[in-house]
XYZ file of C-alpha atoms in Angstrom:
524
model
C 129.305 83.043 147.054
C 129.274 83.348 143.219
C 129.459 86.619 141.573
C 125.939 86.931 138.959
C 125.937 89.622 136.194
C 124.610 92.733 137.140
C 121.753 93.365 135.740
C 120.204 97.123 134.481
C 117.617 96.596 132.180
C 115.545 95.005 134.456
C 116.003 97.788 136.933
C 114.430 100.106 134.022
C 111.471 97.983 135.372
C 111.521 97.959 138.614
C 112.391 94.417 138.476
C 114.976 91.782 139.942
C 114.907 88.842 137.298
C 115.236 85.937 139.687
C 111.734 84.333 139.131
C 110.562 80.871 138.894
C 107.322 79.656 138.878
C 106.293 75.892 139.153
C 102.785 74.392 138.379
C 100.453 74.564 141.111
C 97.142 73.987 141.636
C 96.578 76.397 144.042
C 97.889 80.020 145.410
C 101.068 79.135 146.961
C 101.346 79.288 150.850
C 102.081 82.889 151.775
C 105.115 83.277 153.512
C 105.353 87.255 154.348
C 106.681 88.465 157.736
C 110.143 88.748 159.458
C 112.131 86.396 160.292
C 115.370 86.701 162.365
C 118.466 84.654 163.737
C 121.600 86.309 165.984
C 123.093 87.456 162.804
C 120.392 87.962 160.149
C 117.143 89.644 159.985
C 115.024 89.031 156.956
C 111.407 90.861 155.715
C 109.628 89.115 153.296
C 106.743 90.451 151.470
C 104.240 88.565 148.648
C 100.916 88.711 146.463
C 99.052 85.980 145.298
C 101.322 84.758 142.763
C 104.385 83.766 144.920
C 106.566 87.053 143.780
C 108.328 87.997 146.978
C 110.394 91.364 147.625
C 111.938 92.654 150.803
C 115.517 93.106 152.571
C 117.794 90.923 154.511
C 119.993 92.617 157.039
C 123.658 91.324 157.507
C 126.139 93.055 159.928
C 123.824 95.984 160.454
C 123.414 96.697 156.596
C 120.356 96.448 154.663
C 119.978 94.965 151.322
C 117.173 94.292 148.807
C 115.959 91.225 148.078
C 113.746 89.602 145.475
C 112.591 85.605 144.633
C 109.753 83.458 143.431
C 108.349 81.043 146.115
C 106.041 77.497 144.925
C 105.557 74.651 147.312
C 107.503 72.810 145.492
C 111.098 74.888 145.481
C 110.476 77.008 148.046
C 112.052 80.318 147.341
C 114.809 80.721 144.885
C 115.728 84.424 144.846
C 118.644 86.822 145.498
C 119.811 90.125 146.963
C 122.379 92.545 146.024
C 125.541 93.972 147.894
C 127.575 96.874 146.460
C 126.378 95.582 143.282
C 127.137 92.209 143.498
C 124.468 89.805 143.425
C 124.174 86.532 145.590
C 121.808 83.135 144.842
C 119.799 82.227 147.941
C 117.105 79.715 148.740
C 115.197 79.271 151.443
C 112.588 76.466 152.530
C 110.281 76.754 154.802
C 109.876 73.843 157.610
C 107.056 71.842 159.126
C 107.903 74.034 162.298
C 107.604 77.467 160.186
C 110.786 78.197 160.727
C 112.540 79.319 157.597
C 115.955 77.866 156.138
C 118.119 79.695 154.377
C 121.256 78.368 152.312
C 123.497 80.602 150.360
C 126.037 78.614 148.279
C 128.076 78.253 151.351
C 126.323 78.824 154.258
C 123.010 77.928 155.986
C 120.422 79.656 158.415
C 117.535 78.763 160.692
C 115.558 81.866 161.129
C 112.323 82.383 163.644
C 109.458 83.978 162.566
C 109.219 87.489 164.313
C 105.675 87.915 165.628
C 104.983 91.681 164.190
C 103.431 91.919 160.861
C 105.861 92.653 157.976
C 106.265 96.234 156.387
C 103.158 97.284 153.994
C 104.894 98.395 150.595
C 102.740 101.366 149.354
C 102.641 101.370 145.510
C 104.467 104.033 143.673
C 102.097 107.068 142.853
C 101.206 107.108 138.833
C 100.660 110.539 137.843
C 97.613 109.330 134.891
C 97.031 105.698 136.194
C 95.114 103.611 133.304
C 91.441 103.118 133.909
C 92.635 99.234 133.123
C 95.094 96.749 133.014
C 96.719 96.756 129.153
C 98.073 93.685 128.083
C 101.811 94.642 128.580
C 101.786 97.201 130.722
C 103.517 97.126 133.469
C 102.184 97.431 137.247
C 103.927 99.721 139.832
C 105.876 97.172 141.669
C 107.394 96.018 138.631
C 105.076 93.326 137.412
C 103.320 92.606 134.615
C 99.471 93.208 134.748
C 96.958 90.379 134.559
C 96.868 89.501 130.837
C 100.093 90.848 129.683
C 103.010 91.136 128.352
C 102.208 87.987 126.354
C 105.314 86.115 125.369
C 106.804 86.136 122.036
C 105.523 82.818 119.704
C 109.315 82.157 119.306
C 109.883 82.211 123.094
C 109.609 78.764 123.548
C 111.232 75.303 124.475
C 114.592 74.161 122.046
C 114.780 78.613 121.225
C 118.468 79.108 121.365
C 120.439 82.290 121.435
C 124.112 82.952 121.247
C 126.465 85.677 122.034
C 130.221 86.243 121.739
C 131.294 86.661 124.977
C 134.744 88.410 126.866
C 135.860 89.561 130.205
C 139.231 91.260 131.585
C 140.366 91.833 135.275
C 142.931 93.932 135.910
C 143.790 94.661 139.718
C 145.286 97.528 141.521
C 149.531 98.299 141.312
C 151.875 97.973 144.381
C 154.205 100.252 145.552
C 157.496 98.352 146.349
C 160.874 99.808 148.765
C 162.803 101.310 146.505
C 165.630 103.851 147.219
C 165.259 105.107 143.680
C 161.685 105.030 143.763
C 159.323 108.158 142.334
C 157.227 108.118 145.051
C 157.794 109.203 147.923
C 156.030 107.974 151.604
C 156.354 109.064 154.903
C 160.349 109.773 154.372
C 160.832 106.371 152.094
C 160.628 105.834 148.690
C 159.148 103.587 146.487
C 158.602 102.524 143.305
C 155.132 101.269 140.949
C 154.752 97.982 140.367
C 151.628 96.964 138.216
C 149.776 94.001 138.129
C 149.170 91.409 135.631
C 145.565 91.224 134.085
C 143.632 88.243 133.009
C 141.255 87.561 130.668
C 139.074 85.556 128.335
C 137.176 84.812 125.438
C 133.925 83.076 125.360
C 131.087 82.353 123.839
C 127.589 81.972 125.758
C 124.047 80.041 124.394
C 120.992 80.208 126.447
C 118.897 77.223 125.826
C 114.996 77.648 126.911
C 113.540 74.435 128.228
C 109.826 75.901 129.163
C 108.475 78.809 128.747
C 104.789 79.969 130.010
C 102.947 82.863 131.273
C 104.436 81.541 135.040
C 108.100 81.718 133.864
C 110.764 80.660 131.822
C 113.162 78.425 132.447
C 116.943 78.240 130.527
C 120.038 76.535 130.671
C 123.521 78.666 130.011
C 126.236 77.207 128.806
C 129.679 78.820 128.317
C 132.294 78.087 125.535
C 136.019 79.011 126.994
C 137.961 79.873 123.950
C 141.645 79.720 124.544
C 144.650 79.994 122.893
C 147.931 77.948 122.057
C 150.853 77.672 119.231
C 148.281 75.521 117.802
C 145.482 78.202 117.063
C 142.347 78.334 119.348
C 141.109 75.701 121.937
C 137.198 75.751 122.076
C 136.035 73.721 125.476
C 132.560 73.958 127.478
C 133.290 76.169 130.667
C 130.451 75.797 132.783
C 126.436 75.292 132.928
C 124.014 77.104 135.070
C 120.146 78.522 135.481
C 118.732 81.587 134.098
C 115.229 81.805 135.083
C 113.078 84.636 134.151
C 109.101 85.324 133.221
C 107.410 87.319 130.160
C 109.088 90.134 131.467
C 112.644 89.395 131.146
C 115.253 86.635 131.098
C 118.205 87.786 132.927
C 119.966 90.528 130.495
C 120.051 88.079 127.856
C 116.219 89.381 126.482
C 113.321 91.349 127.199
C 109.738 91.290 126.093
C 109.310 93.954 123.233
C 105.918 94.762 124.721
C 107.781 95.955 127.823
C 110.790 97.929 125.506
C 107.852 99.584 123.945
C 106.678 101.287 127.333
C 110.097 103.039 128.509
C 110.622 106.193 127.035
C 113.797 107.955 125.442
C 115.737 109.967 127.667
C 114.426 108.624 131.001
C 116.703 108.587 133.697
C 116.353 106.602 136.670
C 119.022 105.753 139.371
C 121.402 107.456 136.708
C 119.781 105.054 134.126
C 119.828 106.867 130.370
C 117.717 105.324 127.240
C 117.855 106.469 123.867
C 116.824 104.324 120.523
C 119.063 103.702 118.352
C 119.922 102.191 114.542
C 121.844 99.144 115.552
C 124.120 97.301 112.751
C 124.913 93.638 113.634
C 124.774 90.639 111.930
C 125.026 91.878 108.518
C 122.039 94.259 108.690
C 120.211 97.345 110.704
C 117.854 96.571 113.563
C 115.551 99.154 115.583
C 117.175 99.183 119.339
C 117.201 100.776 122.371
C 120.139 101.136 124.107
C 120.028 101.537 127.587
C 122.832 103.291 129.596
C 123.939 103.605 133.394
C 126.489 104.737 135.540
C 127.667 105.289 139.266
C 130.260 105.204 141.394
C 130.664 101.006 141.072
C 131.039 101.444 137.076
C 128.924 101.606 134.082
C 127.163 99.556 132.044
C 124.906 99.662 128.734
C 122.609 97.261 126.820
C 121.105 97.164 123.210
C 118.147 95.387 122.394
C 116.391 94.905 119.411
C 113.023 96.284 119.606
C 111.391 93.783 117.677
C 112.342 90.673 119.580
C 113.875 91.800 122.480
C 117.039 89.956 121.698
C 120.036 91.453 123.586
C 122.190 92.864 120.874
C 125.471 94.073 122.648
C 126.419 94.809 126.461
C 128.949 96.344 127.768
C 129.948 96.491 131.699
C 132.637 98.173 133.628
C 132.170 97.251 137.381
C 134.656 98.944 139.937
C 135.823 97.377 143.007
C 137.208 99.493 146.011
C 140.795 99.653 146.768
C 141.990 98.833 150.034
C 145.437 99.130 150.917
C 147.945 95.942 152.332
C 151.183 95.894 153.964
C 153.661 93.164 153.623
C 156.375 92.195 156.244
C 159.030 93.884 153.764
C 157.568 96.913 153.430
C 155.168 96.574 150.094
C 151.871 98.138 149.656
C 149.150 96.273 148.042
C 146.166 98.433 146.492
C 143.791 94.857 146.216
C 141.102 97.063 144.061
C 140.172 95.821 140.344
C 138.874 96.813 137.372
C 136.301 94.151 135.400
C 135.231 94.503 131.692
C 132.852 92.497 130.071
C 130.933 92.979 126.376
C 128.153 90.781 124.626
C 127.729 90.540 121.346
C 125.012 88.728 119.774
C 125.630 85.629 117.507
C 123.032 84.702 116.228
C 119.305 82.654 117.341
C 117.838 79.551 116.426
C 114.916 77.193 117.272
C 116.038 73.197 117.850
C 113.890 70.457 117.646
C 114.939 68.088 120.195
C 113.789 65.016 120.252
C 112.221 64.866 123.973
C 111.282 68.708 123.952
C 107.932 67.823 124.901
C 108.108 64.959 127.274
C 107.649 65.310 130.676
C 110.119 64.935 133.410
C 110.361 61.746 135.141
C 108.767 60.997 138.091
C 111.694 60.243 140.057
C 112.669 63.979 139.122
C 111.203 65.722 142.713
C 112.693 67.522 145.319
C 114.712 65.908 147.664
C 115.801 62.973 145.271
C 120.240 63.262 144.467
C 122.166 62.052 142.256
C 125.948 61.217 142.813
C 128.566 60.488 140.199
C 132.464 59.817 140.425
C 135.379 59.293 138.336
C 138.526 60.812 137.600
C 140.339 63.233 134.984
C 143.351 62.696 133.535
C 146.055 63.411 130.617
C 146.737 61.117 127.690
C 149.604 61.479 125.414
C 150.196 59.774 121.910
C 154.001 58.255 122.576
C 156.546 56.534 120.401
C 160.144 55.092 121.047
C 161.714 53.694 124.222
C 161.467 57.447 125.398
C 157.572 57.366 126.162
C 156.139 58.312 129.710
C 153.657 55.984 131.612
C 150.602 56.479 131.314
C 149.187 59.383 133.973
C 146.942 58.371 137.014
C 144.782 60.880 136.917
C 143.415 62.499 139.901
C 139.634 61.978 141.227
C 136.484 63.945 140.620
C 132.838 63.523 142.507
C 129.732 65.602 141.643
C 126.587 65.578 142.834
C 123.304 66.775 141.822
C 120.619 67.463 144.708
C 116.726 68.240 142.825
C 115.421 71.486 144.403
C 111.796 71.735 142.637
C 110.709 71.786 138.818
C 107.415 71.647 136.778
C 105.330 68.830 135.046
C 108.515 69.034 132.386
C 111.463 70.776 133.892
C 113.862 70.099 137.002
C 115.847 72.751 138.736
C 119.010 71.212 140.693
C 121.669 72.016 142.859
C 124.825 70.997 141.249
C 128.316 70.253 143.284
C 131.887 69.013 142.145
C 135.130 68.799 143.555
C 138.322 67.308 142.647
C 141.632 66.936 142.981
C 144.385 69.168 141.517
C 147.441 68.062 142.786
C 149.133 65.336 144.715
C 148.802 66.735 147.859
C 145.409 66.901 148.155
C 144.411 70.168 147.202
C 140.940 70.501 145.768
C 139.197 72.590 143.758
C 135.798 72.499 142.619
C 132.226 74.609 142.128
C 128.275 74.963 142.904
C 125.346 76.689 141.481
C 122.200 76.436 140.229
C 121.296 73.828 137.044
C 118.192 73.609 134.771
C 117.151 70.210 133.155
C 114.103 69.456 131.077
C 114.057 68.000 127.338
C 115.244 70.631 125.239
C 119.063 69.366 125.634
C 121.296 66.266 125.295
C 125.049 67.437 126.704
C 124.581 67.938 129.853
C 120.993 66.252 130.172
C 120.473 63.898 133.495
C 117.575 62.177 131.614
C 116.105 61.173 128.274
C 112.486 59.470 127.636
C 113.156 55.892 127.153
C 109.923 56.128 124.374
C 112.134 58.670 122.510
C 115.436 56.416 123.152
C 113.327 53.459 121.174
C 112.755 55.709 118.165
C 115.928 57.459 117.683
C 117.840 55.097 114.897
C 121.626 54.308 114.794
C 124.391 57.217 113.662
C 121.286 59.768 113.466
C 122.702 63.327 113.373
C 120.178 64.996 116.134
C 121.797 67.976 115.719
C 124.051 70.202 114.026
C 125.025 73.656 115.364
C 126.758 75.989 112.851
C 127.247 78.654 115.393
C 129.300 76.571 118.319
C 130.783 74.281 115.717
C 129.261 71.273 117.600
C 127.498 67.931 116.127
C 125.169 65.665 118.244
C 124.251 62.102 117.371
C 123.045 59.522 118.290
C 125.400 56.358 118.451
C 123.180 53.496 119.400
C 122.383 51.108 122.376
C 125.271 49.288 123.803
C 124.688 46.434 126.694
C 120.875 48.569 127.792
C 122.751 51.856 127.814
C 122.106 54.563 125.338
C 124.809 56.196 123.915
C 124.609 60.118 122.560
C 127.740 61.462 121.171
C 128.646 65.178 120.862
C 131.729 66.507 119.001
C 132.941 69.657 118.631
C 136.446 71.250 117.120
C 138.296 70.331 120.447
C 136.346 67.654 122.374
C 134.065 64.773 122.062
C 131.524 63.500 124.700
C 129.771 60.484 125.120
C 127.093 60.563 127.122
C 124.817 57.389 128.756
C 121.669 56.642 129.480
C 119.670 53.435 130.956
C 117.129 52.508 128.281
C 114.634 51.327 130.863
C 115.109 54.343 133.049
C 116.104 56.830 130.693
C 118.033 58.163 134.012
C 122.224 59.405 132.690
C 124.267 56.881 134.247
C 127.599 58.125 133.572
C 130.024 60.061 130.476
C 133.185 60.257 129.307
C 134.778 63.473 127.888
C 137.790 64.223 125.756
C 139.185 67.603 125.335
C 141.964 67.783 123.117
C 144.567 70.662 124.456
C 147.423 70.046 122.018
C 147.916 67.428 119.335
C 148.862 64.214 120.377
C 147.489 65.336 124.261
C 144.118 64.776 125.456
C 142.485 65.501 128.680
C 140.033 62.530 129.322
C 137.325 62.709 132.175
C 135.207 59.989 133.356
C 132.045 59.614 135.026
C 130.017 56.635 136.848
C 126.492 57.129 138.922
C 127.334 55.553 142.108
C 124.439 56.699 144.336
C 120.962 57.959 143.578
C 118.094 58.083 146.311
């Protein structure tokens, strides 16, 4: 399963920021009760607005769980173990049996006929004679009419951050005759471990945002390092879904900031407000602070726009001790350390921010695409290598739910590493909707017939990257991204609008490029 940021602030809240909320017409079917297979036991429990909470047993431990559920997604949500958190979904059949798919696993759970747990509401010591716009409810919530979101908060709003993260794992003590240490009559000696690390950089792109939820795509910049200087090359896309509330760590409504006092402490949870210098000047923060026996973690935010100013985490995993045949002990716990640092915001106008998805867009339709990766090398003289085969790559992209303008998919890819046939490869959790053009699996052919040739689209000052458009070659749109390292060409059908394939080139070294290619082979 993958490994999601923890988050803190909204614990301050009483709130797991996993929520999305499509357009309905209608209160969403309620769901609430238990469910159980052999292995799993799950409690749900919802109001009227599809927010669900309960726990999901595993091996005899219980863990908290949290998700949004429309008729159109289902439930997207999470849970939490040791303070990890997991992605699940679940979708509920015409038999009313639930399924539930992790990233790697799935589940067919019966519904359990006892009613599920009532959740009493925490006690308020002075409850409000009303709902306030932004304030919060007891279960976490915000009350009807509030917190209103921010006018910025809104589709093409793009923030940045300078992003890094180390992991350094435990030592091993190794036979040694000379050793220091001394076990059980032998000796041994300390033998530490490598760490690893890198630098990043992170943007968080918002492609709707209403009083039901907001919807963003992340994308991470690696940032690597050769002889050559530094090697800037996109490192992954994924979802961050939020509502008013919250969006992930990455912000928080002010209105909500406003409410939590200095010095509160809850689950060892510490705030204090703070005079913040970044970005050339002074902002008004809170910083909020935690710590337990998994690590520690703190996050500034400017009080103004809730922007995310700098986070810090330190997360702790358990040792556990490993014997080789010859004798060497393993300690397999790590250390990981990870900071934010805020870059800088912006709003973008894209050119279909306001056009609806397509229709083909719904649950249940995929999208396939294939190709291959491979190395190309600028050669001279009788001395020159053949050019490389490559090795293949397939992706796929299966449509879990959206809104009248957003999509929310489930993304796949493997390929090939080596001769041999090992594969590597990924999953998660992708965002699509018109506020983008890398990575986009659709643009409006109406806005594809007014775009002109060699526009610039966009120019970003922060990333370094430059988008335009290139033209219409044989029916297929052609957008064209370029950064410091790597170029991308991405195409679309201009009667569809639907991305039919793109090519990438990352530059590693001069004179060596890494080229990937893409074709849709399969879409139903």
């Amino acid at each position: 399963m993958r490994r999601l940021p923890v988050s803190i602030a909204t614990a301050i809240v009483g709130l797991m920021t996993v929520a999305f909320a499509a357009t309905v017409s209608a209160a969403p079917k309620d769901i609430s009760g238990i469910y159980v297979n052999e292995q799993i036991t799950l409690i749900l429990r919802g109001d009227s607005t599809g927010n669900y909470t309960g726990t999901i047993a595993v091996g005899g431990k219980s863990h908290p769980l949290a998700g949004v559920y429309t008729e159109a997604s289902g439930l997207l949500g999470g849970f939490k173990v040791d303070n990890q958190s997991f992605d699940i979904s679940i979708d509920v059949q015409d038999d009313g049996t639930l399924l539930l798919q992790s990233e790697k696993k799935r589940h067919i759970l019966k519904r359990k006929e006892v009613a599920a747990p009532v959740e009493q509401p925490v006690p308020q010591p002075q409850p409000a004679p009303a709902n306030q716009p932004g304030q919060i409810t007891p279960n976490g919530q915000p009350a009807a009419g509030g917190p209103a979101l921010p006018a910025f908060m809104k589709t093409g709003y793009r923030m940045y951050w300078s992003t890094g993260r180390s992991t350094t794992n435990g030592a091993s003590l190794v036979p040694d005759p000379n050793g220091f240490i001394e076990r059980n009559g032998k000796r041994y000696s300390l033998r530490g471990h490598n760490g690893r690390g890198q630098e990043s950089m992170q943007t968080v792109t918002v492609q709707e945002a209403t009083e039901k939820g907001i919807l963003a795509e992340m994308r991470l910049f690696s940032i690597d390092a050769n002889l050559q200087g530094k090697v800037i090359s996109t490192g992954g896309i994924s979802l961050v879904a939020g509502n008013p509330v919250a969006l992930g760590d990455y912000w928080m409504n002010p209105a909500v900031l406003a409410q939590i006092p200095q010095g509160r402490e809850v689950d060892g949870t510490t705030t204090v407000r703070v005079r913040y210098a970044a970005l050339g000047k002074e902002f008004n923060a809170i910083a909020l602070f935690r710590t337990n026996g998994d690590g520690s973690a703190s996050l500034t935010y400017d009080l103004d726009s809730g922007l995310l100013l700098a986070g810090y985490r330190c997360d702790r995993a358990p040792d556990f001790a490993v014997q080789s045949p010859d004798g060497t002990h393993h300690f397999n716990g790590s250390v990981t350390i990870e900071r934010f640092n805020l870059l800088g915001a912006r709003s973008i106008d894209f050119a279909g921010a306001n056009q609806d998805a397509p229709a083909w867009a719904v649950k249940g339709f995929t999208m396939e695409f294939r190709g291959g990766y491979r190395l190309e090398m600028q050669q001279q003289g009788p001395y020159a290598l053949p050019p490389q085969q490559g090795f293949p790559v397939a992706m796929s992209f299966a449509f879990q739910g959206g809104t009248k303008k957003t999509a929310v998919a489930q993304f796949s890819m493997v390929k090939n590493i080596d001769r041999g046939g090992l594969n590597d490869g990924g999953q998660g959790m992708r965002c699509f909707g018109g506020a983008m053009y890398f990575g986009a699996l659709w643009m409006s052919p109406g806005v594809i017939q007014k775009l002109q040739p060699n526009a610039v689209l966009d120019e970003d000052r922060i990333t370094g990257y430059r988008t335009i458009f290139a033209g219409v070659r044989g029916g297929v749109a052609v957008i064209v991204e370029k950064g410091p390292n790597e170029s991308t060409e991405c195409y679309f059908d201009v009667q569809s609008g639907m991305l039919v394939g793109w090519k990438n080139g990352l530059q590693m070294i001069p004179g060596a490029t890494q080229v990937t290619e893409m074709q849709l082979v399969r879409r139903q």
